Coordinates of C-alpha atoms in Angstrom, one line a residue:
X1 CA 26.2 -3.8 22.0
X2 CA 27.3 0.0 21.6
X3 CA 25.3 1.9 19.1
X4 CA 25.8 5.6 18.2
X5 CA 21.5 5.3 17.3
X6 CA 19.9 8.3 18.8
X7 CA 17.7 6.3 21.1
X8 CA 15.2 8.7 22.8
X9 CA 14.7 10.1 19.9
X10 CA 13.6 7.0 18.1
X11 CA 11.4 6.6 21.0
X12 CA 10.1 10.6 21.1
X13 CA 8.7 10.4 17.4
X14 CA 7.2 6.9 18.1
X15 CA 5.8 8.1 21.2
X16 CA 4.2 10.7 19.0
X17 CA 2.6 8.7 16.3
X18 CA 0.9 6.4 19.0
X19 CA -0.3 9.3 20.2
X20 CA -1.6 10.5 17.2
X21 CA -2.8 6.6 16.0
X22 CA -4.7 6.9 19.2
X23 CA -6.6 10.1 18.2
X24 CA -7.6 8.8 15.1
X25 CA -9.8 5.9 17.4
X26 CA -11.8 8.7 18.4
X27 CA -13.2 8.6 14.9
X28 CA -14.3 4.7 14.9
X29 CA -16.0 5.4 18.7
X30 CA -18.2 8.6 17.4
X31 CA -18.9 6.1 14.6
X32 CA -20.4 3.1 17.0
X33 CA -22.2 5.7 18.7
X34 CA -24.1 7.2 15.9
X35 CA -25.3 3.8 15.3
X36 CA -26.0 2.8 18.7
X37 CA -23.3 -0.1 18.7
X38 CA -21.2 -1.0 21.9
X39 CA -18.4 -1.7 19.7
X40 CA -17.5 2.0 20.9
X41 CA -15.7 0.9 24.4
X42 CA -13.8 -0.9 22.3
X43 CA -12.3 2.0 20.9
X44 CA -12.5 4.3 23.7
X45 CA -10.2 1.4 25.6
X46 CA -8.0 1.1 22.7
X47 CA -7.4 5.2 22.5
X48 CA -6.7 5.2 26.0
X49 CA -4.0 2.8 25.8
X50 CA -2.4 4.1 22.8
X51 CA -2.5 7.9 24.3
X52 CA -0.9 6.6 27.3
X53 CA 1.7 4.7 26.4
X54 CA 2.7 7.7 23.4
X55 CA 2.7 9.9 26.1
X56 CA 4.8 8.8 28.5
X57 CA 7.2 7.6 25.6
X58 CA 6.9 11.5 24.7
X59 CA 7.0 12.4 28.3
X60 CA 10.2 10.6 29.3
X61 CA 12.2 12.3 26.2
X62 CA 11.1 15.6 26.0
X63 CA 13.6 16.7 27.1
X64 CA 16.3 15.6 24.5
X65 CA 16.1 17.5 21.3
X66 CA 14.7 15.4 18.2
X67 CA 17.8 14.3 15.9
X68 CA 16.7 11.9 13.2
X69 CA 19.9 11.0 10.8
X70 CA 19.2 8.2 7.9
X71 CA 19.9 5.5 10.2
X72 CA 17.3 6.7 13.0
X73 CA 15.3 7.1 9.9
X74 CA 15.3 3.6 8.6
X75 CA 14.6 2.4 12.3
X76 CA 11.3 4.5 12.9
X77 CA 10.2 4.0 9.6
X78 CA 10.2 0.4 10.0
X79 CA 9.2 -0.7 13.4
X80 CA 6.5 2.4 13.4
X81 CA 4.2 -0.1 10.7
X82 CA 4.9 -2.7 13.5
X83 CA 4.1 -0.7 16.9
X84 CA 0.9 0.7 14.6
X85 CA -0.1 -2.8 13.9
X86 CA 0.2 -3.7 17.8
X87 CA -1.8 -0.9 18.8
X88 CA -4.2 -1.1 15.9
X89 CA -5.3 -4.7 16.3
X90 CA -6.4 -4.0 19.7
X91 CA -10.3 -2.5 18.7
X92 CA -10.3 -6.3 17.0
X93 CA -9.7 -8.1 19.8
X94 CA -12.2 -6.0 22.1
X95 CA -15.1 -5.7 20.2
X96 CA -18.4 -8.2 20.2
X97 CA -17.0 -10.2 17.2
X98 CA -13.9 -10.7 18.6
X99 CA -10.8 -11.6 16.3
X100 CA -7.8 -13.5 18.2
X101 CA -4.6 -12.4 18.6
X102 CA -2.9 -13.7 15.0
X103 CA -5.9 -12.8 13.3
X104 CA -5.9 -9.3 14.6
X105 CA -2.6 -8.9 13.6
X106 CA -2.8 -9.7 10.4
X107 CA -5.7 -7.7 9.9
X108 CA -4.0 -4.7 11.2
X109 CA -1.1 -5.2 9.5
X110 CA -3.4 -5.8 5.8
X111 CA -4.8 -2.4 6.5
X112 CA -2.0 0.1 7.2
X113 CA 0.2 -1.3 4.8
X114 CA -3.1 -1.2 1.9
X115 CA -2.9 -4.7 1.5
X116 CA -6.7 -5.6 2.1
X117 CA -6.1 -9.3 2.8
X118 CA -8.8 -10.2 5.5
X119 CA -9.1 -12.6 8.3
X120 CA -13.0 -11.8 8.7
X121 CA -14.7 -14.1 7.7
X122 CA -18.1 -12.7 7.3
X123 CA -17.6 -8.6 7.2
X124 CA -21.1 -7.5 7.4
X125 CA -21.1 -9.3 10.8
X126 CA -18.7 -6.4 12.1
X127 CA -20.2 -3.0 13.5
X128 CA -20.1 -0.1 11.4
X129 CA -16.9 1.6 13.7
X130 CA -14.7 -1.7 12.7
X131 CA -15.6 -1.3 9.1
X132 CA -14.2 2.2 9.0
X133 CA -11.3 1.3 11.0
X134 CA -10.6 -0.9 8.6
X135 CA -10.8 1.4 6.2
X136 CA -9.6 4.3 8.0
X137 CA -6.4 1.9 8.6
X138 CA -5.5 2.0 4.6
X139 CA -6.4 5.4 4.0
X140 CA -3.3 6.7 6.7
X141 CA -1.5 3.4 5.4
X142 CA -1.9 5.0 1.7
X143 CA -0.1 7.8 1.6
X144 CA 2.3 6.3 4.4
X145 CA 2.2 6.7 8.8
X146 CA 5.5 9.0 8.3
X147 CA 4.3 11.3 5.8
X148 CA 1.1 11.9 7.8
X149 CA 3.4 12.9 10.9
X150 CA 5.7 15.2 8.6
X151 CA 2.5 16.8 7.6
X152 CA 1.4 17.4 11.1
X153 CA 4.3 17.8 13.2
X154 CA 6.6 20.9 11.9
X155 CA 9.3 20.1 14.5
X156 CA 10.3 17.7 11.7
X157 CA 10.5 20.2 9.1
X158 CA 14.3 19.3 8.5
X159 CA 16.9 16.9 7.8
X160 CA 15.5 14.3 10.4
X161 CA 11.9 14.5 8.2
X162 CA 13.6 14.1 5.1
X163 CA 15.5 10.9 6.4
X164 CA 12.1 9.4 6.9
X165 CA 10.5 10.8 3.6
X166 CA 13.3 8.9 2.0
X167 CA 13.0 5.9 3.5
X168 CA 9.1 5.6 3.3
X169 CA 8.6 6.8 -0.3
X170 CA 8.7 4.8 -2.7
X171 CA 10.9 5.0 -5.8
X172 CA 13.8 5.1 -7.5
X173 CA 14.7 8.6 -6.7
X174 CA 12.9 10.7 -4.3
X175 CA 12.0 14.3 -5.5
X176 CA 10.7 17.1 -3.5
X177 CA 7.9 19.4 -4.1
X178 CA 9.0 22.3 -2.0
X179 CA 12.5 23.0 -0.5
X180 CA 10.8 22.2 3.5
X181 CA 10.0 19.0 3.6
X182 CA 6.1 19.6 5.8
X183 CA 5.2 21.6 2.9
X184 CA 5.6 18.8 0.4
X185 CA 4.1 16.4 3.0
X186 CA 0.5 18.9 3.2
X187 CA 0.6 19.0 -0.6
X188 CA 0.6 15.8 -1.3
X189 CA -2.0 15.1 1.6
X190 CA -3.9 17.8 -0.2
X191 CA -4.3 15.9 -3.2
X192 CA -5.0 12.7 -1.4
X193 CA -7.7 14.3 0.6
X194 CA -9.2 16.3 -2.5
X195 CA -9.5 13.0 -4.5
X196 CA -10.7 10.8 -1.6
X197 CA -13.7 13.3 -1.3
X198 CA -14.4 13.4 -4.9
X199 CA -14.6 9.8 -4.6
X200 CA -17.6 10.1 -2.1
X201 CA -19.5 12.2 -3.7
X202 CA -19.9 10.8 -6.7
X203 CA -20.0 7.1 -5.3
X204 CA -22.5 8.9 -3.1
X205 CA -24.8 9.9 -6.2
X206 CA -24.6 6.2 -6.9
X207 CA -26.0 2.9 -5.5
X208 CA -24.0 3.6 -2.1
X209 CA -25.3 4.8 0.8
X210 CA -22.9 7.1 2.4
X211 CA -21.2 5.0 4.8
X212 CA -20.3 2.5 2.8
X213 CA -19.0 5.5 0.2
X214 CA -16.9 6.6 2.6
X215 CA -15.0 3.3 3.2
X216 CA -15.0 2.8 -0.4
X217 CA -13.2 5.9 -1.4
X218 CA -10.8 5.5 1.7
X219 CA -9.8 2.3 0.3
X220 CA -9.7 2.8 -3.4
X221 CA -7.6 5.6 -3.6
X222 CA -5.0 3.7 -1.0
X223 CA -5.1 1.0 -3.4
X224 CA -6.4 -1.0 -0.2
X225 CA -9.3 -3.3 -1.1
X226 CA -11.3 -3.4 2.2
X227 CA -14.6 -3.5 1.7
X228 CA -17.8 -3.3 3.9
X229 CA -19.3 -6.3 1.8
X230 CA -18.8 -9.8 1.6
X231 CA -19.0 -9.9 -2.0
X232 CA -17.0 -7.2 -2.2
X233 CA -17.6 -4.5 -5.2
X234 CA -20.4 -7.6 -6.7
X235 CA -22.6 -6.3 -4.0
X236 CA -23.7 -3.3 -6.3
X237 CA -23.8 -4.7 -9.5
X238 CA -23.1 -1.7 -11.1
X239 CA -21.5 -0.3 -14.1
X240 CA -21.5 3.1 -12.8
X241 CA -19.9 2.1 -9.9
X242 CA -17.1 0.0 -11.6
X243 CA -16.2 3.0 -13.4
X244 CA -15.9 5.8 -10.7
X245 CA -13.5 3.2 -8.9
X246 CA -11.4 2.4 -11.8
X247 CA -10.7 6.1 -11.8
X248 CA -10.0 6.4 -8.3
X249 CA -7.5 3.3 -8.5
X250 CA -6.2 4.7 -11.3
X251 CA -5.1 8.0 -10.0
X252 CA -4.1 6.0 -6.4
X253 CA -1.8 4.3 -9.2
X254 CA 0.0 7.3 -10.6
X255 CA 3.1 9.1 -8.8
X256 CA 1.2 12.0 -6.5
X257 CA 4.0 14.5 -7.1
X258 CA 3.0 14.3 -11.3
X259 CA -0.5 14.6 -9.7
X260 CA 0.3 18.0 -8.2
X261 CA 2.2 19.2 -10.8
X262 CA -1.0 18.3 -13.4
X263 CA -2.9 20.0 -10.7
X264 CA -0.7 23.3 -10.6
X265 CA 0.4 23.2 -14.4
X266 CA -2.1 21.2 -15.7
X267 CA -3.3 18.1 -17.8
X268 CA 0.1 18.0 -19.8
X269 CA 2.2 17.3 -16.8
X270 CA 0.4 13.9 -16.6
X271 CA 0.2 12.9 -20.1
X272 CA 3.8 14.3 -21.0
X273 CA 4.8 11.9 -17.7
X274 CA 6.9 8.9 -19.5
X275 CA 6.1 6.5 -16.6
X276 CA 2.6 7.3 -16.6
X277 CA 2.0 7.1 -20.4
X278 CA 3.7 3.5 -20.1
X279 CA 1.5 2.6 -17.1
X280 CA -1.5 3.2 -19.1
X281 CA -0.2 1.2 -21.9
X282 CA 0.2 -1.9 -19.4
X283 CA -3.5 -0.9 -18.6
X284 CA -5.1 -1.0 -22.0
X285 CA -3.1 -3.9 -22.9
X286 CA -3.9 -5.9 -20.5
X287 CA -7.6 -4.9 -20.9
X288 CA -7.4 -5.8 -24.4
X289 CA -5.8 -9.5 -24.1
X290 CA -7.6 -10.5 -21.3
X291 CA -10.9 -9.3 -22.9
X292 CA -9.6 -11.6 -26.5
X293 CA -9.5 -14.5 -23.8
X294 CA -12.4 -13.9 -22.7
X295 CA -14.2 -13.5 -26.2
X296 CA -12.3 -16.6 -27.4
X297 CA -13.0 -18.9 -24.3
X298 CA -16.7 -17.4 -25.0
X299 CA -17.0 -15.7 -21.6
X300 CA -18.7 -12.7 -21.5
X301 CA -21.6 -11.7 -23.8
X302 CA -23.2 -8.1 -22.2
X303 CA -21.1 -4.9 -22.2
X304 CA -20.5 -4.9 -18.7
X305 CA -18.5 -8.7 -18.9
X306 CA -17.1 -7.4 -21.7
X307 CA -15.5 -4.0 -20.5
X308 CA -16.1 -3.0 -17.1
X309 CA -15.4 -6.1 -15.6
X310 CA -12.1 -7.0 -17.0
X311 CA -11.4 -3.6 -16.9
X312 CA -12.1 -3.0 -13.6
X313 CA -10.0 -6.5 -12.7
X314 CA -7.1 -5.3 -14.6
X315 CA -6.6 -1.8 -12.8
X316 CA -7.5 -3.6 -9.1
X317 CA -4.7 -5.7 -10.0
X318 CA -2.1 -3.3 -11.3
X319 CA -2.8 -0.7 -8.9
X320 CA -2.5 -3.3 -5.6
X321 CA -5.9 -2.4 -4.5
X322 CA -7.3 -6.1 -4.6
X323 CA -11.2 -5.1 -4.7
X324 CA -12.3 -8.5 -6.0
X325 CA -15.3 -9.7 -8.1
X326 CA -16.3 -13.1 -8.3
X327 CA -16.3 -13.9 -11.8
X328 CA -12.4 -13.7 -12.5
X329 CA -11.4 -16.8 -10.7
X330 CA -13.3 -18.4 -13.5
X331 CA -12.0 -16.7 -16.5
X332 CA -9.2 -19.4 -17.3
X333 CA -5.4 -19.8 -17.0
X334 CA -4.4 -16.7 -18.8
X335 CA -5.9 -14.4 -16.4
X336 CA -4.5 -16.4 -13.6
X337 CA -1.0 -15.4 -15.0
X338 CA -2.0 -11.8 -16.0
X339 CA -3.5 -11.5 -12.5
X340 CA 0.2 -12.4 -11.0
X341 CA 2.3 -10.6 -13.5
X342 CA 0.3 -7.0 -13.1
X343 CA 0.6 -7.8 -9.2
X344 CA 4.4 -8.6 -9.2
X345 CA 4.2 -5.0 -11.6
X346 CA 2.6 -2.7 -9.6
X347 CA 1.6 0.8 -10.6
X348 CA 4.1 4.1 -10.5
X349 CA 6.2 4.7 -8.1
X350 CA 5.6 7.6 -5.9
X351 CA 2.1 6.1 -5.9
X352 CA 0.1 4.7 -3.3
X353 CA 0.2 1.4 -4.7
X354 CA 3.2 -1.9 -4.2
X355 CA 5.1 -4.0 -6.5
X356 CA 7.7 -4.0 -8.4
X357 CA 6.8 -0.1 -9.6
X358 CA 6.8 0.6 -13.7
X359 CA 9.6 2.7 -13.0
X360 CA 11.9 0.0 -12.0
X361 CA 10.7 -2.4 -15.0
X362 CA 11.6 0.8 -17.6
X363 CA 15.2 1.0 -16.3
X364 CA 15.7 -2.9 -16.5
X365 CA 13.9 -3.1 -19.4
X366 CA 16.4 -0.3 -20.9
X367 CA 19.2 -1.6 -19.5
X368 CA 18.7 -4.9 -20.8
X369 CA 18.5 -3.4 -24.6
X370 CA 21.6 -1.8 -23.7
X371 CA 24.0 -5.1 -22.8
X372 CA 22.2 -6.6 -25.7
X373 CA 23.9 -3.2 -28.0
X374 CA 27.1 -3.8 -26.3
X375 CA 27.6 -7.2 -27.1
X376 CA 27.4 -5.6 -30.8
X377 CA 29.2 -2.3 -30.4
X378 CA 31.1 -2.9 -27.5
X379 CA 33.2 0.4 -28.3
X380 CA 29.8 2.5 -27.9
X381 CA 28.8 4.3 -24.8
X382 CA 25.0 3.4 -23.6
X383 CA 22.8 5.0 -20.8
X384 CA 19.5 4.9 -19.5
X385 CA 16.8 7.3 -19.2
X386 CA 14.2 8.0 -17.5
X387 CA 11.6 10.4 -17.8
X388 CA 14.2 12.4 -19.7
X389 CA 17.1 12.5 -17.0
X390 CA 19.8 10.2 -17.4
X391 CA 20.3 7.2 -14.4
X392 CA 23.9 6.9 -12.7
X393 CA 25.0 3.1 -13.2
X394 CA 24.9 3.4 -9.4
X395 CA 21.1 3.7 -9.5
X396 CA 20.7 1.0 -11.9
X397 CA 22.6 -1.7 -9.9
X398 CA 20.2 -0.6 -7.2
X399 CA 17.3 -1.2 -9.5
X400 CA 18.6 -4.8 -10.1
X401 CA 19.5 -5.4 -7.2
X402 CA 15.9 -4.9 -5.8
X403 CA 14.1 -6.5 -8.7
X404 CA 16.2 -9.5 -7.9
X405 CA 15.7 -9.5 -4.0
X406 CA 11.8 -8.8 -5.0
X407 CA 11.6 -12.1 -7.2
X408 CA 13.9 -14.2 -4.7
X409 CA 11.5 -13.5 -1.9
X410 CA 8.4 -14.8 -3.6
X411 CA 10.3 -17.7 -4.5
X412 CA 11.6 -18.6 -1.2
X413 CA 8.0 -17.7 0.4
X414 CA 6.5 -19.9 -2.0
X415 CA 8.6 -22.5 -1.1
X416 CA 7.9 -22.1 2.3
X417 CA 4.2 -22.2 2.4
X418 CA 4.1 -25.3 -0.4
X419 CA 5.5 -27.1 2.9
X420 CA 2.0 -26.6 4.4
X421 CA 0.8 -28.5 1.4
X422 CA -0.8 -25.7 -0.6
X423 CA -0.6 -26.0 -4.4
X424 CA 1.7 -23.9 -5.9
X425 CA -0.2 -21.8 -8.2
X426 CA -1.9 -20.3 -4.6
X427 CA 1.0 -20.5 -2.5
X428 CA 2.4 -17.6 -5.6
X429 CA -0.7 -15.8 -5.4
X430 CA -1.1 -15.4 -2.1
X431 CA 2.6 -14.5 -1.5
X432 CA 2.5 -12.3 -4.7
X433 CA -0.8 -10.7 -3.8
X434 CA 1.0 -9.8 -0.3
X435 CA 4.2 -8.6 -1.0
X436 CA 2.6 -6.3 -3.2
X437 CA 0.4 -5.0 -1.0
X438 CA -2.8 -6.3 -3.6
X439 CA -5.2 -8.5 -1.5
X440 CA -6.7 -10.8 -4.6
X441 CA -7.2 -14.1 -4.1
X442 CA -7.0 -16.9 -5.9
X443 CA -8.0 -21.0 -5.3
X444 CA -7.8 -21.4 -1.4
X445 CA -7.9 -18.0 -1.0
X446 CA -10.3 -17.2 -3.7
X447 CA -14.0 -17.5 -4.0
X448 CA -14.5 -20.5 -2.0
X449 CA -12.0 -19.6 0.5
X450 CA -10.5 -17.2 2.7
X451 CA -7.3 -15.9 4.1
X452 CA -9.1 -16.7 7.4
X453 CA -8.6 -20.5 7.0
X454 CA -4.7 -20.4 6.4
X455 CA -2.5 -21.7 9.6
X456 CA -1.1 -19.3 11.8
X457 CA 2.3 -19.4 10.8
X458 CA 1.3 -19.0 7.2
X459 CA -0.3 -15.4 8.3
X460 CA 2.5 -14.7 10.1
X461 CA 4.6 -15.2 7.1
X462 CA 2.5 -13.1 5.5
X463 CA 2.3 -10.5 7.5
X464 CA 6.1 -10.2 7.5
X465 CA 5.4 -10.5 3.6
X466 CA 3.3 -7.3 3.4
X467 CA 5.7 -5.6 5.7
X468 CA 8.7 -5.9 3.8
X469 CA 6.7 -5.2 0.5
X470 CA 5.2 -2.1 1.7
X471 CA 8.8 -0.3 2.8
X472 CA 10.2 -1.5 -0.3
X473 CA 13.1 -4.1 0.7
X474 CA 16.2 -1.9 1.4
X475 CA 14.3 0.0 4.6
X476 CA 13.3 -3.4 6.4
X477 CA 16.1 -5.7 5.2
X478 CA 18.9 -3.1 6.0
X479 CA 18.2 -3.4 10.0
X480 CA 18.9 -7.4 9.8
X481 CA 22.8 -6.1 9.3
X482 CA 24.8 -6.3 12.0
X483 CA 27.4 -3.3 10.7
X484 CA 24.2 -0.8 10.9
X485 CA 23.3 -1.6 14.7
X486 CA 27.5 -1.3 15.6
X487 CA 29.0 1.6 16.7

């Protein structure tokens, strides 16, 4: 079929993120070597192949100049998650634990897109390199593949790097911090980078030894959820480190361009942020009813079961990161359904976080109030706001459109996986928990179970699951028309 898609250079600027995804393996091999593990010819392998096959995709069109329009835009953004994944899972399929091919996938997948489902079984089994590739997976995954390339690359410091800033980012409108598109992509990395090492400092000063900081902080302030323990966060038992990653998650949770501007302007551009107030109200909310539950199912009697821990559960959950702790599955039906409405909710958009985004939920939470005015005053005129600035009703239809889309999906994926005879309350958490990126896991997934033991097409399903959630609906499901591949 005749397309009018700018082919080589689809191929040029996935050529040069392979090439770049296999530089970051270097990492992961200096890692096995420091600790004496042969897990490191794992890597080294897996760089080779990913710096060969980017290069001669890189190679072969470098001659033709790099032209990225939206439509190129929407097809690098969304196979470049997929061709990462392919490259990605290969370390897991080399090394001396090895994971087979599904399984690698899936675990691939989980990481760049901050999902932080696993298909390890036991973690601590893994060498140290595989833990932080796992990690190091959802830290690039956080802030997204494209805008690490924008940052890197200034050959895409024009229109073709804004098509793929606007089709990565999340949101209902994308803003801008500079007028060149690199320098909004290296000030946002800024941030990321300045928190993430914040993170392992002061985890540092805590319980954690440094390595395990490190994956820690790369993973909470993606809003991941890998962790280098099989009882996840539990293995600490700490208060103190509960609370630095509750801060970390938060922040991961808030939109990163109101996170430069509080860093340039300061605090007030974060607590005069509409969305973000309101996200913080969902917080301590939630926090409150589930702790009520608690206190009236007489769960909980020490300070830490009592506000750290639901805390802690309640931010993991909002922001999509998924770090688990045991004692949740056990606090009754009410957190169950909290647990699957904050991940269905997600945290701001512009974050690093999935779901739904607050953003989205204002608007149709707005517009809803005003239908219900109309049907009184239907003479009146109505519109909805946002952060101050007014929404076109073309923006709003697109809000409900993907709200709708959103819900239908976990429907129809619930559906599917009941036919593998799963109950439904897990076949809605685990699709819930993967479409939005979050990891938690409930019943067969839960505490006594694993995303290990699921069947292959389940995973698969999954995968597809996290896919779509992480580029936000339009990006992935616009390439299964047939009009956009036509001349």
């Amino acid at each position: 079929m005749a397309t009018t898609l700018n082919i080589k250079s689809i191929v040029k600027v996935l050529g040069q993120l392979v090439v770049a995804e296999g530089l970051m393996m270097v990492l992961p091999l200096v890692v096995c070597m420091l600790y004496g593990e042969e897990d490191w010819s794992a890597f080294a392998i897996s760089s080779v192949i990913s710096l060969c096959m980017g290069a001669t995709a890189v190679f072969f069109t470098r001659r033709s100049a790099t032209v990225v329009k939206t439509r190129e835009g929407f097809v690098i953004t969304a196979l470049i998650w997929v061709v990462y994944g392919v490259f990605g899972m290969v370390p897991f399929m080399l090394c001396s634990r090895p994971l087979g091919f599904t399984d690698a996938m899936f675990e691939t997948i989980s990481g760049f897109t901050t999902t932080g489902v696993s298909a390890i079984v036991d973690v601590e089994e893994q060498s140290h390199g595989i833990l932080f590739w796992r990690a190091l997976t959802q830290w690039i995954g956080g802030l997204g593949i494209i805008l690490f390339l924008l940052a890197v690359l200034p050959e895409l410091n024009k229109s073709s790097g804004i098509s793929m800033f606007n089709a990565e980012t999340s949101g209902i409108t994308h803003d801008r911090l500079h007028p060149r598109i690199r320098q909004t992509a290296l000030s946002l990395w800024g941030i990321y980078v300045g928190v993430t090492f914040l993170s392992i400092i002061l985890l540092w000063l805590g319980p954690m030894n440094l390595f395990d900081s490190i994956c820690q902080s790369f993973t909470a302030i993606a809003t991941g959820g890998f962790s280098t323990r099989n009882d996840g966060i539990s293995f600490w038992h700490s208060n103190y480190v509960y609370g630095v990653l509750i801060l970390v998650m938060g922040i991961g949770g808030v939109n990163f361009m109101v996170l430069y501007a509080c860093w340039k302007k300061g605090i007030r551009e974060v607590t005069g942020n509409e969305v973000t107030r309101i996200f913080a109200g969902v917080i301590l909310c939630s926090f409150l009813l589930l702790v009520a539950s608690l206190l009236i199912q007489g769960v909980g009697v020490d300070i830490g079961n009592c506000l750290f821990l639901p805390l802690f559960h309640v931010v993991s959950a909002i922001t999509s990161t998924g770090f688990s702790i045991s004692q949740a599955e056990g606090w009754g039906p009410f957190s169950l359904l909290m647990t699957i409405a904050l991940m269905l909710c997600g945290s701001c958009a512009g974050s690093t976080a999935g779901g739904i985004k607050i953003d989205r939920l204002i608007v149709m939470g707005r517009n809803l109030m005003n239908e219900i005015k109309k049907s009184i005053y239907p003479k009146r005129t109505y519109v909805v706001n946002l952060n101050g600035s007014f929404l076109r009703n073309r923006l709003i239809s697109r809000v409900s459109a993907f709200v709708t889309l959103y819900l239908l999906i976990v429907f129809l994926s619930t559906a599917v996986i009941t036919f593998w005879g799963f109950r439904f309350t897990d076949s809605l958490f685990m699709v819930s928990s993967c479409i939005g990126c979050n990891g938690l896991g409930y019943g067969v997934t839960g505490v006594d179970g694993s995303y290990a033991c699921l069947p292959g097409m389940v995973k698969w399903l999954l995968s597809i699951s996290m896919l779509v959630g992480r580029l936000e609906l339009f990006t992935f499901m616009v390439l299964l028309l047939p009009s956009f591949w036509k001349r």
